[in-house]
């Protein structure tokens, strides 16, 4: 196993300007990289946290995130910006695209898709997830934290403890990976896309996202806090909202929710 190493991560970031704007925190163990970044002071820099292990790794919808020591990527990024209500959902969608691009750069692209809004799948197994958190402060001050969990060197094959619906890069490609290099690539890619989103809007990402749409034309159920609705998934619109064709032939747009494939109990 190659350990996480702050210098090694920074050395693999090509953009010198970005390198000097980063506050990088690397831990052996932390409760959650997202929770750590929530507690630090606001900064003009890009604050980053990654760890060998999370003791309280958090997933979406209140779930835990499997975070064993030394195997996978647990990475969070924090921006403090002056912005009125930003479209956080859109950021979560483009962060998914960043993961896809970085995986491509390291030779993993076959059968990789995104399940709206931002779960990364290999075939029908979940490979990576993203947890976005935002805190609105006074005077249009906004703190955004993007947490990325990617299964890298965990072996889920024959795993007794977990259901058989997780994938890792090790299981996909039968080799192990240096997480420092992948983390460096992710930081650069997410930062670039975030700036593009702020300056140009979401539309420029919509077509690329559609190329990886795991749910397209599938029967799904979307559950929100108060209700759930069935339909056929018809991709996203130019704002990143899911287009759901319902049984009365109406297409509705959804900003958020938990998607399950109809007839399946798989709730990753
Ligand atoms: C999901 O449920 O799909 C989202 C998983 C997000 C996990 C990552 S790991 C790094 C960061 N810290 C956390 O506690 N969660 C996110």
Short mmCIF file of C-alpha atoms and ligand atoms in Angstrom, two decimals:
data_model
loop_
_atom_site.label_atom_id
_atom_site.label_comp_id
_atom_site.label_asym_id
_atom_site.label_seq_id
_atom_site.Cartn_x
_atom_site.Cartn_y
_atom_site.Cartn_z
CA UNK A 1 0.00 0.00 0.00
CA UNK A 2 1.28 3.49 -0.83
CA UNK A 3 0.42 5.85 2.03
CA UNK A 4 -1.19 9.24 1.60
CA UNK A 5 1.42 11.97 1.50
CA UNK A 6 0.76 15.71 1.29
CA UNK A 7 3.95 16.45 -0.65
CA UNK A 8 3.28 13.69 -3.12
CA UNK A 9 -0.25 15.02 -3.68
CA UNK A 10 0.93 18.60 -4.23
CA UNK A 11 3.76 17.48 -6.54
CA UNK A 12 1.18 15.86 -8.76
CA UNK A 13 -0.84 19.04 -9.21
CA UNK A 14 0.38 20.59 -12.47
CA UNK A 15 -1.18 24.02 -12.06
CA UNK A 16 1.25 26.12 -9.95
CA UNK A 17 -1.34 28.80 -9.22
CA UNK A 18 -3.71 26.22 -7.83
CA UNK A 19 -0.95 24.50 -5.86
CA UNK A 20 -0.28 27.73 -3.98
CA UNK A 21 -3.94 28.30 -3.22
CA UNK A 22 -4.42 24.99 -1.43
CA UNK A 23 -4.56 24.35 2.33
CA UNK A 24 -4.04 20.62 2.43
CA UNK A 25 -4.82 18.54 5.55
CA UNK A 26 -3.91 14.86 5.46
CA UNK A 27 -4.89 12.66 8.41
CA UNK A 28 -4.23 9.09 9.45
CA UNK A 29 -7.69 9.02 10.98
CA UNK A 30 -10.55 11.50 11.16
CA UNK A 31 -14.24 11.21 11.95
CA UNK A 32 -15.25 12.54 8.53
CA UNK A 33 -13.29 14.70 6.08
CA UNK A 34 -16.47 16.71 5.40
CA UNK A 35 -17.05 17.27 9.13
CA UNK A 36 -13.44 18.41 9.58
CA UNK A 37 -13.74 21.05 6.86
CA UNK A 38 -17.00 22.29 8.34
CA UNK A 39 -15.20 23.25 11.54
CA UNK A 40 -12.26 25.23 10.12
CA UNK A 41 -12.20 29.01 9.56
CA UNK A 42 -13.28 30.53 6.27
CA UNK A 43 -10.44 31.13 3.84
CA UNK A 44 -9.78 32.58 0.40
CA UNK A 45 -7.83 29.44 -0.34
CA UNK A 46 -9.17 26.09 -1.37
CA UNK A 47 -9.23 23.94 1.77
CA UNK A 48 -8.75 20.23 1.30
CA UNK A 49 -8.93 17.31 3.66
CA UNK A 50 -8.18 13.66 3.02
CA UNK A 51 -7.58 10.74 5.34
CA UNK A 52 -6.40 7.15 5.45
CA UNK A 53 -9.50 6.26 7.43
CA UNK A 54 -12.82 7.77 8.52
CA UNK A 55 -14.41 6.61 11.75
CA UNK A 56 -17.74 8.29 10.95
CA UNK A 57 -17.70 8.53 7.17
CA UNK A 58 -21.03 9.95 6.03
CA UNK A 59 -23.00 9.11 2.90
CA UNK A 60 -26.08 10.72 1.41
CA UNK A 61 -29.49 10.31 3.03
CA UNK A 62 -27.97 9.80 6.49
CA UNK A 63 -26.14 6.61 5.61
CA UNK A 64 -22.63 5.61 6.72
CA UNK A 65 -19.78 5.52 4.23
CA UNK A 66 -17.50 2.48 4.36
CA UNK A 67 -14.05 3.94 5.10
CA UNK A 68 -11.43 1.31 6.06
CA UNK A 69 -7.80 2.29 6.69
CA UNK A 70 -5.46 2.81 3.76
CA UNK A 71 -7.66 1.42 1.01
CA UNK A 72 -9.78 4.10 -0.60
CA UNK A 73 -10.13 7.82 -1.25
CA UNK A 74 -11.93 9.95 1.34
CA UNK A 75 -11.49 13.50 0.09
CA UNK A 76 -13.26 16.79 0.79
CA UNK A 77 -12.86 20.25 -0.73
CA UNK A 78 -14.14 23.51 0.73
CA UNK A 79 -14.73 26.86 -0.96
CA UNK A 80 -15.81 30.05 0.80
CA UNK A 81 -17.32 32.38 -1.76
CA UNK A 82 -19.50 35.44 -2.03
CA UNK A 83 -22.54 34.22 -3.88
CA UNK A 84 -26.22 34.36 -3.41
CA UNK A 85 -28.00 31.05 -3.47
CA UNK A 86 -25.85 28.92 -5.69
CA UNK A 87 -27.14 25.83 -7.38
CA UNK A 88 -25.53 23.29 -5.13
CA UNK A 89 -27.20 20.41 -6.97
CA UNK A 90 -25.43 21.45 -10.15
CA UNK A 91 -22.07 21.39 -8.42
CA UNK A 92 -22.77 17.90 -7.20
CA UNK A 93 -23.51 16.83 -10.77
CA UNK A 94 -20.31 18.26 -12.20
CA UNK A 95 -18.25 16.73 -9.38
CA UNK A 96 -19.52 13.39 -10.69
CA UNK A 97 -18.25 14.33 -14.13
CA UNK A 98 -14.85 15.14 -12.64
CA UNK A 99 -14.61 11.66 -11.17
CA UNK A 100 -15.53 10.15 -14.55
CA UNK A 101 -12.82 12.20 -16.31
CA UNK A 102 -10.14 11.34 -13.78
CA UNK A 103 -11.02 7.65 -13.99
CA UNK A 104 -10.65 7.93 -17.77
CA UNK A 105 -7.21 9.51 -17.35
CA UNK A 106 -6.05 6.49 -15.34
CA UNK A 107 -7.48 4.05 -17.86
CA UNK A 108 -10.85 3.18 -16.31
CA UNK A 109 -13.74 4.02 -18.62
CA UNK A 110 -15.52 0.86 -19.76
CA UNK A 111 -19.01 0.48 -18.23
CA UNK A 112 -18.64 3.57 -16.01
CA UNK A 113 -21.82 5.63 -15.68
CA UNK A 114 -23.42 8.24 -13.41
CA UNK A 115 -26.65 7.56 -11.60
CA UNK A 116 -28.32 10.93 -11.16
CA UNK A 117 -27.39 13.07 -9.45
CA UNK A 118 -23.84 11.91 -8.80
CA UNK A 119 -23.34 8.24 -7.92
CA UNK A 120 -20.64 6.63 -10.00
CA UNK A 121 -21.41 3.11 -11.12
CA UNK A 122 -19.40 0.31 -12.67
CA UNK A 123 -21.96 -1.91 -14.38
CA UNK A 124 -24.62 -2.27 -11.65
CA UNK A 125 -22.32 -1.68 -8.72
CA UNK A 126 -21.53 1.56 -6.95
CA UNK A 127 -17.93 2.70 -7.25
CA UNK A 128 -18.04 6.25 -5.85
CA UNK A 129 -20.33 8.75 -4.18
CA UNK A 130 -20.43 12.46 -3.45
CA UNK A 131 -21.78 14.30 -0.44
CA UNK A 132 -22.27 18.05 -0.89
CA UNK A 133 -22.94 20.33 2.06
CA UNK A 134 -23.52 24.07 2.00
CA UNK A 135 -23.72 26.65 4.76
CA UNK A 136 -25.29 30.03 3.98
CA UNK A 137 -23.75 32.88 6.00
CA UNK A 138 -24.46 36.58 6.29
CA UNK A 139 -24.00 38.98 3.34
CA UNK A 140 -24.27 36.32 0.65
CA UNK A 141 -21.40 34.39 2.10
CA UNK A 142 -21.53 30.76 1.09
CA UNK A 143 -19.45 27.81 2.23
CA UNK A 144 -19.55 24.75 0.02
CA UNK A 145 -18.05 21.38 0.91
CA UNK A 146 -17.77 18.60 -1.64
CA UNK A 147 -16.95 15.18 -0.21
CA UNK A 148 -15.80 12.44 -2.55
CA UNK A 149 -15.56 8.77 -1.64
CA UNK A 150 -14.07 6.42 -4.25
CA UNK A 151 -13.49 2.73 -3.68
CA UNK A 152 -9.95 2.20 -4.87
CA UNK A 153 -8.10 -0.73 -3.31
CA UNK A 154 -10.84 -2.40 -1.27
CA UNK A 155 -11.65 -5.92 -2.35
CA UNK A 156 -15.40 -6.47 -2.42
CA UNK A 157 -15.24 -9.81 -4.15
CA UNK A 158 -16.16 -12.57 -1.71
CA UNK A 159 -16.65 -9.90 0.95
CA UNK A 160 -18.73 -11.38 3.76
CA UNK A 161 -19.74 -8.13 5.40
CA UNK A 162 -21.15 -6.13 2.54
CA UNK A 163 -23.92 -6.78 0.08
CA UNK A 164 -22.69 -7.62 -3.35
CA UNK A 165 -23.34 -4.22 -4.89
CA UNK A 166 -20.07 -2.35 -4.50
CA UNK A 167 -17.21 -2.00 -6.96
CA UNK A 168 -13.61 -0.85 -6.52
CA UNK A 169 -10.86 -0.02 -9.00
CA UNK A 170 -9.01 -3.07 -7.71
CA UNK A 171 -11.94 -5.32 -8.53
CA UNK A 172 -12.44 -3.69 -11.94
CA UNK A 173 -8.84 -3.69 -13.12
CA UNK A 174 -7.10 -6.29 -10.91
CA UNK A 175 -4.37 -3.84 -9.94
CA UNK A 176 -3.76 -1.42 -7.12
CA UNK A 177 -3.50 2.36 -7.45
CA UNK A 178 -1.53 5.23 -5.89
CA UNK A 179 -4.26 7.32 -4.29
CA UNK A 180 -2.05 10.42 -4.11
CA UNK A 181 -2.02 10.74 -7.90
CA UNK A 182 -5.78 10.28 -8.20
CA UNK A 183 -6.42 12.82 -5.43
CA UNK A 184 -4.19 15.39 -7.19
CA UNK A 185 -6.06 14.88 -10.44
CA UNK A 186 -9.43 15.15 -8.69
CA UNK A 187 -8.50 18.41 -6.97
CA UNK A 188 -7.42 20.02 -10.27
CA UNK A 189 -10.40 18.73 -12.20
CA UNK A 190 -13.06 19.67 -9.65
CA UNK A 191 -11.53 23.14 -9.14
CA UNK A 192 -11.52 23.81 -12.91
CA UNK A 193 -15.10 22.66 -13.32
CA UNK A 194 -16.27 24.63 -10.30
CA UNK A 195 -14.82 27.85 -11.75
CA UNK A 196 -16.42 27.10 -15.11
CA UNK A 197 -19.75 26.51 -13.41
CA UNK A 198 -19.54 29.83 -11.56
CA UNK A 199 -18.52 31.76 -14.66
CA UNK A 200 -20.41 30.07 -17.47
CA UNK A 201 -23.28 28.15 -15.89
CA UNK A 202 -24.34 24.53 -16.04
CA UNK A 203 -25.44 24.26 -19.69
CA UNK A 204 -21.93 23.53 -20.98
CA UNK A 205 -21.86 20.33 -18.92
CA UNK A 206 -25.28 18.93 -19.78
CA UNK A 207 -24.34 17.11 -23.00
CA UNK A 208 -21.30 15.41 -21.50
CA UNK A 209 -23.34 14.31 -18.51
CA UNK A 210 -25.92 12.69 -20.79
CA UNK A 211 -23.21 10.46 -22.30
CA UNK A 212 -22.92 8.69 -18.95
CA UNK A 213 -26.55 8.53 -17.86
CA UNK A 214 -27.09 5.23 -15.98
CA UNK A 215 -30.82 5.81 -15.53
CA UNK A 216 -31.82 6.84 -19.05
CA UNK A 217 -35.14 5.21 -20.09
CA UNK A 218 -35.26 3.12 -16.92
CA UNK A 219 -38.32 2.83 -14.68
CA UNK A 220 -37.51 4.55 -11.45
CA UNK A 221 -38.98 5.82 -8.21
CA UNK A 222 -37.82 9.13 -6.76
CA UNK A 223 -38.32 9.61 -3.06
CA UNK A 224 -38.25 12.93 -1.27
CA UNK A 225 -38.87 13.76 2.38
CA UNK A 226 -42.61 14.02 1.86
CA UNK A 227 -43.47 11.95 -1.20
CA UNK A 228 -42.38 9.49 -3.81
CA UNK A 229 -43.12 9.38 -7.49
CA UNK A 230 -42.71 6.76 -10.25
CA UNK A 231 -41.86 7.29 -13.88
CA UNK A 232 -39.38 6.77 -16.69
CA UNK A 233 -36.12 8.65 -16.44
CA UNK A 234 -35.51 10.89 -19.45
CA UNK A 235 -32.16 12.45 -18.62
CA UNK A 236 -31.49 15.96 -17.35
CA UNK A 237 -32.44 19.43 -18.56
CA UNK A 238 -30.07 22.37 -19.00
CA UNK A 239 -30.26 23.09 -15.26
CA UNK A 240 -29.27 19.55 -14.26
CA UNK A 241 -32.77 18.61 -13.08
CA UNK A 242 -33.91 15.04 -13.68
CA UNK A 243 -36.69 14.71 -16.27
CA UNK A 244 -39.28 12.17 -15.18
CA UNK A 245 -42.00 10.98 -17.55
CA UNK A 246 -44.95 10.04 -15.36
CA UNK A 247 -47.82 7.62 -16.08
CA UNK A 248 -50.14 10.48 -17.11
CA UNK A 249 -47.63 11.42 -19.81
CA UNK A 250 -46.32 14.52 -18.11
CA UNK A 251 -42.64 15.32 -17.81
CA UNK A 252 -41.69 16.77 -14.47
CA UNK A 253 -38.34 18.24 -13.42
CA UNK A 254 -36.76 17.22 -10.12
CA UNK A 255 -33.93 19.01 -8.35
CA UNK A 256 -33.19 16.37 -5.75
CA UNK A 257 -34.35 13.06 -4.35
CA UNK A 258 -33.30 9.48 -3.88
CA UNK A 259 -33.64 7.30 -6.93
CA UNK A 260 -34.36 3.59 -6.86
CA UNK A 261 -34.84 1.38 -9.88
CA UNK A 262 -38.38 0.04 -9.91
CA UNK A 263 -38.61 -3.54 -8.78
CA UNK A 264 -35.25 -3.41 -7.04
CA UNK A 265 -34.62 -2.90 -3.37
CA UNK A 266 -31.03 -1.86 -3.99
CA UNK A 267 -30.67 1.41 -2.05
CA UNK A 268 -27.07 2.49 -2.42
C1 LIG B 1 -22.94 8.76 -1.01
O1 LIG B 1 -23.70 8.35 -0.13
O2 LIG B 1 -22.98 8.30 -2.14
C2 LIG B 1 -21.96 9.86 -0.70
C3 LIG B 1 -20.70 9.32 -0.10
C4 LIG B 1 -19.69 10.40 0.23
C5 LIG B 1 -18.51 9.85 1.01
C6 LIG B 1 -17.42 10.87 1.17
S1 LIG B 1 -15.94 10.18 1.79
C7 LIG B 1 -15.27 11.76 2.01
C8 LIG B 1 -16.39 12.65 2.54
N1 LIG B 1 -16.47 12.56 3.97
C9 LIG B 1 -17.60 11.98 4.38
O3 LIG B 1 -17.91 11.77 5.57
N2 LIG B 1 -18.35 11.66 3.32
C10 LIG B 1 -17.72 12.06 2.09
#
